Amino acid sequence: VNPYELIRAKRDGRELSAVEVEYLVSGFAGGTIPDYQLAAFLMAVCFRGMSARETTALALAMMNSGKVFDLSDVPGAKIDKHSTGGVGDKVSLLLAPLVAACGVRVPMVSGRGLGHTGGTLDKLEAVPGFRTDLKPAEFRRCLRRLGVAMMGQTGELAPADKKMYALRDVTATVESIPLIAASIMSKKLAEGIDGLVLDVKTGNGAFMAKPADARCLARTMIGIGKGMGKRVTVLITRMDQPLGNAVGNAVEVVETVAALRGECPEDLRAVALALGQEMLRLGLGTTAAEARARLARAWQDGSALDRFRQMVRAQGGDERIVDDLSRLPQAGFRVPVKSRGAGYVRVMDTLRIGLLAVRLGAGRQRLEDRVDPAVGLWFRKKLGDRVGRGDVLAEVLANRREPGRQIAAELADCYTLGRERPARRNVIVERIAGT
Amino acid sequence: VNPYELIRAKRDGRELSAVEVEYLVSGFAGGTIPDYQLAAFLMAVCFRGMSARETTALALAMMNSGKVFDLSDVPGAKIDKHSTGGVGDKVSLLLAPLVAACGVRVPMVSGRGLGHTGGTLDKLEAVPGFRTDLKPAEFRRCLRRLGVAMMGQTGELAPADKKMYALRDVTATVESIPLIAASIMSKKLAEGIDGLVLDVKTGNGAFMAKPADARCLARTMIGIGKGMGKRVTVLITRMDQPLGNAVGNAVEVVETVAALRGECPEDLRAVALALGQEMLRLGLGTTAAEARARLARAWQDGSALDRFRQMVRAQGGDERIVDDLSRLPQAGFRVPVKSRGAGYVRVMDTLRIGLLAVRLGAGRQRLEDRVDPAVGLWFRKKLGDRVGRGDVLAEVLANRREPGRQIAAELADCYTLGRERPARRNVIVERIAGT
């Protein structure tokens, strides 16, 4: 076996064995297979795809390139949730304490903003003092005490994936379903979890814009989970507008706390409850109805908000933000976005909205950029809403007036209005469960 | 413009502009575009191909990455010939002096053995003292005095192609018609020639085994020539058995000298005359009939052999080999290959024959291997010949007895015999001329 033969095999559409995939991953991670050979291989994968066996072998090899958490000494079922990324997707912030309050352990390793999408770590760090760089022992302690801990990927977790992702990012080999699936699963399964609920986004703000691609990614990830003996459930959810009303970092924490207090936008509530239900089903073996009842109770009686508060404190954050949201970073300017026409909101260009938020400073254009936690967007009108000329569609929360105005002008262009009210569409598109 | 966008454009099947292709080539040659980005690009080209404009831009950019010979001070038409590589293809050794003797200047930059095929430089260097590492001034002097000079590619000629070829060789991106065509043409057109005759091989001993691929490569190279204002004629010739009877280095010089003396296998003569005819047509504007007559005369009256002798002397070789072939390196053992059956030779596995010659030491298995000039194969039976059980099919000329015997045994397996005599097929398959 040599790298050349494996590149050629993939180029010519032959299936690689698990041993061959493992050889490529460990050689690349260890530096004996150079970047240029792996780059050629990855491009061949973009054209040829990977079989279920190859994809599972890839995820497994990347997982085994680093540490695999052993959480067997933490009692109870450990279930994580992962989203493929969207705009305004603050579900993790809300869901992790909510599900923990229902008795499921949630060991969550999250990421930063990527492209036009936000990242859970960036949002958490908008809370003054909040630390996401937990050591494994701290992570385990939080998990045992509170049932929830949220941290970033360390160099110890799936380092081969980290190195491969960096290479894919500069060689235009990101957009490949098996590579995306294996990358996600290698990290998630290194967390030592018992089961995983995946939120695969589809629509004009998702990486998988087409439902068929989202479904294919879902099935690929379920296949990997099966190959590794873990139960995986996928919900395909709509990402054709920001989820909730806030897009940014501190603003999404504001919306999360408000939601846990009871003021929750309908789409955000629907996604959180649907994902939570699957986590309880996997973790506790409850029926769907029972899971929904428990989640509703924990939400209403304040125990979810309380769990959120405890998590903030445990991870070094200023828990006073929960009672006083003005303690979160505040933007200097609020620029209203006014409608230039009238009608019903028929389309929101969610990809562009995400990119505008990044340009505003809520995400990174380059790896070395710093995120401004205070800036963001706040939407007043969403799909299906009736808008009159001059109505406020949204607000831009900026720290510099001029770019804020420019972005507000462009944000207006992200709306397409029409005469007829569009049909209301369920935010949950489909549920796909592993067997 | 950045490399990432160009990789993505090619991956998604979009055509690059000439400026973009030039940017990639010069960035790669200059080291600002890393190997891994070019490797991903090249793999995308393997899947997506290149348009005629892209391919011409690639050849031009690689040519311009180095020195372009200016031979305008050498009087007369300068015409070169290039073969895509075969087994026993000693045509250049014979053809260059023959055509020079007819009054066409032949500035020939040749290569070494590649894969299962032999290389003109390795064959020339079997002549004691023969130097192929001429300086540009020596090359020009030989060309002016004798009308012919044969040398290897220097680092000055199309260095981007050299670097790109090395990368393709380790990333399984060699087998792409536009990349092959641009690589050949970038070097040939850097020679400062007026026209080019290409011998594109097809059959089981050729890189382009299928005639359709050979035809596509031919048209691609003609297109590049046209885009660069050079006249190019292509002959597609059959490579389904060794050309002539000798395969190796000194043995091919022996066959060349014998051929120039008048003892020439029919297939070798046919290919040499057909290519020579095209070179005279391009260089002197003669009719095909006139070209054939001139070539026949120069061959018969000894002026071609004389030109060969002068070239050997001018490039430092021992010219006495022409009259005494025993001065060439001699192998220690001759092992006969005997037929295990009887019938007509219907198939010769030419790829395997070439690989056996390489294993014997006539070519390189690794870049750092040294070629043994003395070893080789000498064929007694070829396609269509009648063979009796125990007849000698070929001889293996080896310097070590054991590998020689092993190779002789395997060589017998390269023959497929049948009851019926196969139809005789013309070695020249097709002529394709640029307009």
Coordinates of C-alpha atoms in Angstrom, one line a residue, chain A residues 3-4 7-8 10-12 35-37 39-41 43-44 46-48 167-175, chain B residues 3-4 7-8 10-12 35-37 39-41 43-44 46-48 167-175:
Chain A
P3 CA -0.5 6.9 -1.0
Y4 CA -0.1 7.1 -4.7
I7 CA -5.2 8.4 -4.7
R8 CA -5.4 6.6 -8.0
K10 CA -10.2 6.8 -5.5
R11 CA -9.7 8.8 -8.7
D12 CA -10.8 5.7 -10.6
D35 CA -0.4 17.7 2.2
Y36 CA -0.2 17.6 -1.5
Q37 CA -1.1 13.9 -1.7
A39 CA -5.2 17.3 -1.2
A40 CA -5.3 15.3 -4.4
F41 CA -7.1 12.5 -2.6
M43 CA -10.4 16.4 -4.5
A44 CA -10.9 12.9 -5.9
C46 CA -15.3 15.4 -4.0
F47 CA -15.9 13.8 -7.4
R48 CA -16.2 10.1 -6.5
L167 CA -6.4 21.6 4.3
R168 CA -9.9 21.2 2.9
D169 CA -10.5 24.9 3.7
V170 CA -7.8 26.1 1.4
T171 CA -8.2 23.4 -1.4
A172 CA -11.9 23.8 -2.1
T173 CA -12.7 20.4 -0.8
V174 CA -15.1 21.3 2.0
E175 CA -18.3 20.6 0.0
Chain B
P3 CA -5.9 30.1 -5.8
Y4 CA -8.9 28.9 -3.7
I7 CA -9.6 25.5 -7.6
R8 CA -13.3 25.8 -6.9
K10 CA -12.4 24.1 -11.9
R11 CA -14.0 21.7 -9.5
D12 CA -17.4 23.2 -10.5
D35 CA 1.9 22.2 -3.8
Y36 CA -1.3 21.2 -2.0
Q37 CA -3.4 23.8 -3.8
A39 CA -2.5 19.2 -6.4
A40 CA -6.2 19.8 -5.7
F41 CA -6.4 21.8 -8.9
M43 CA -7.1 16.4 -9.6
A44 CA -10.1 18.6 -10.5
C46 CA -8.4 15.1 -14.2
F47 CA -12.2 15.1 -13.7
R48 CA -13.3 18.3 -15.5
L167 CA 3.9 16.8 -8.5
R168 CA 1.6 15.0 -10.9
D169 CA 3.8 11.9 -10.7
V170 CA 3.1 11.5 -6.9
T171 CA -0.6 12.6 -6.9
A172 CA -2.0 10.3 -9.6
T173 CA -2.8 13.2 -11.9
V174 CA -0.6 12.2 -14.8
E175 CA -3.4 10.6 -16.8

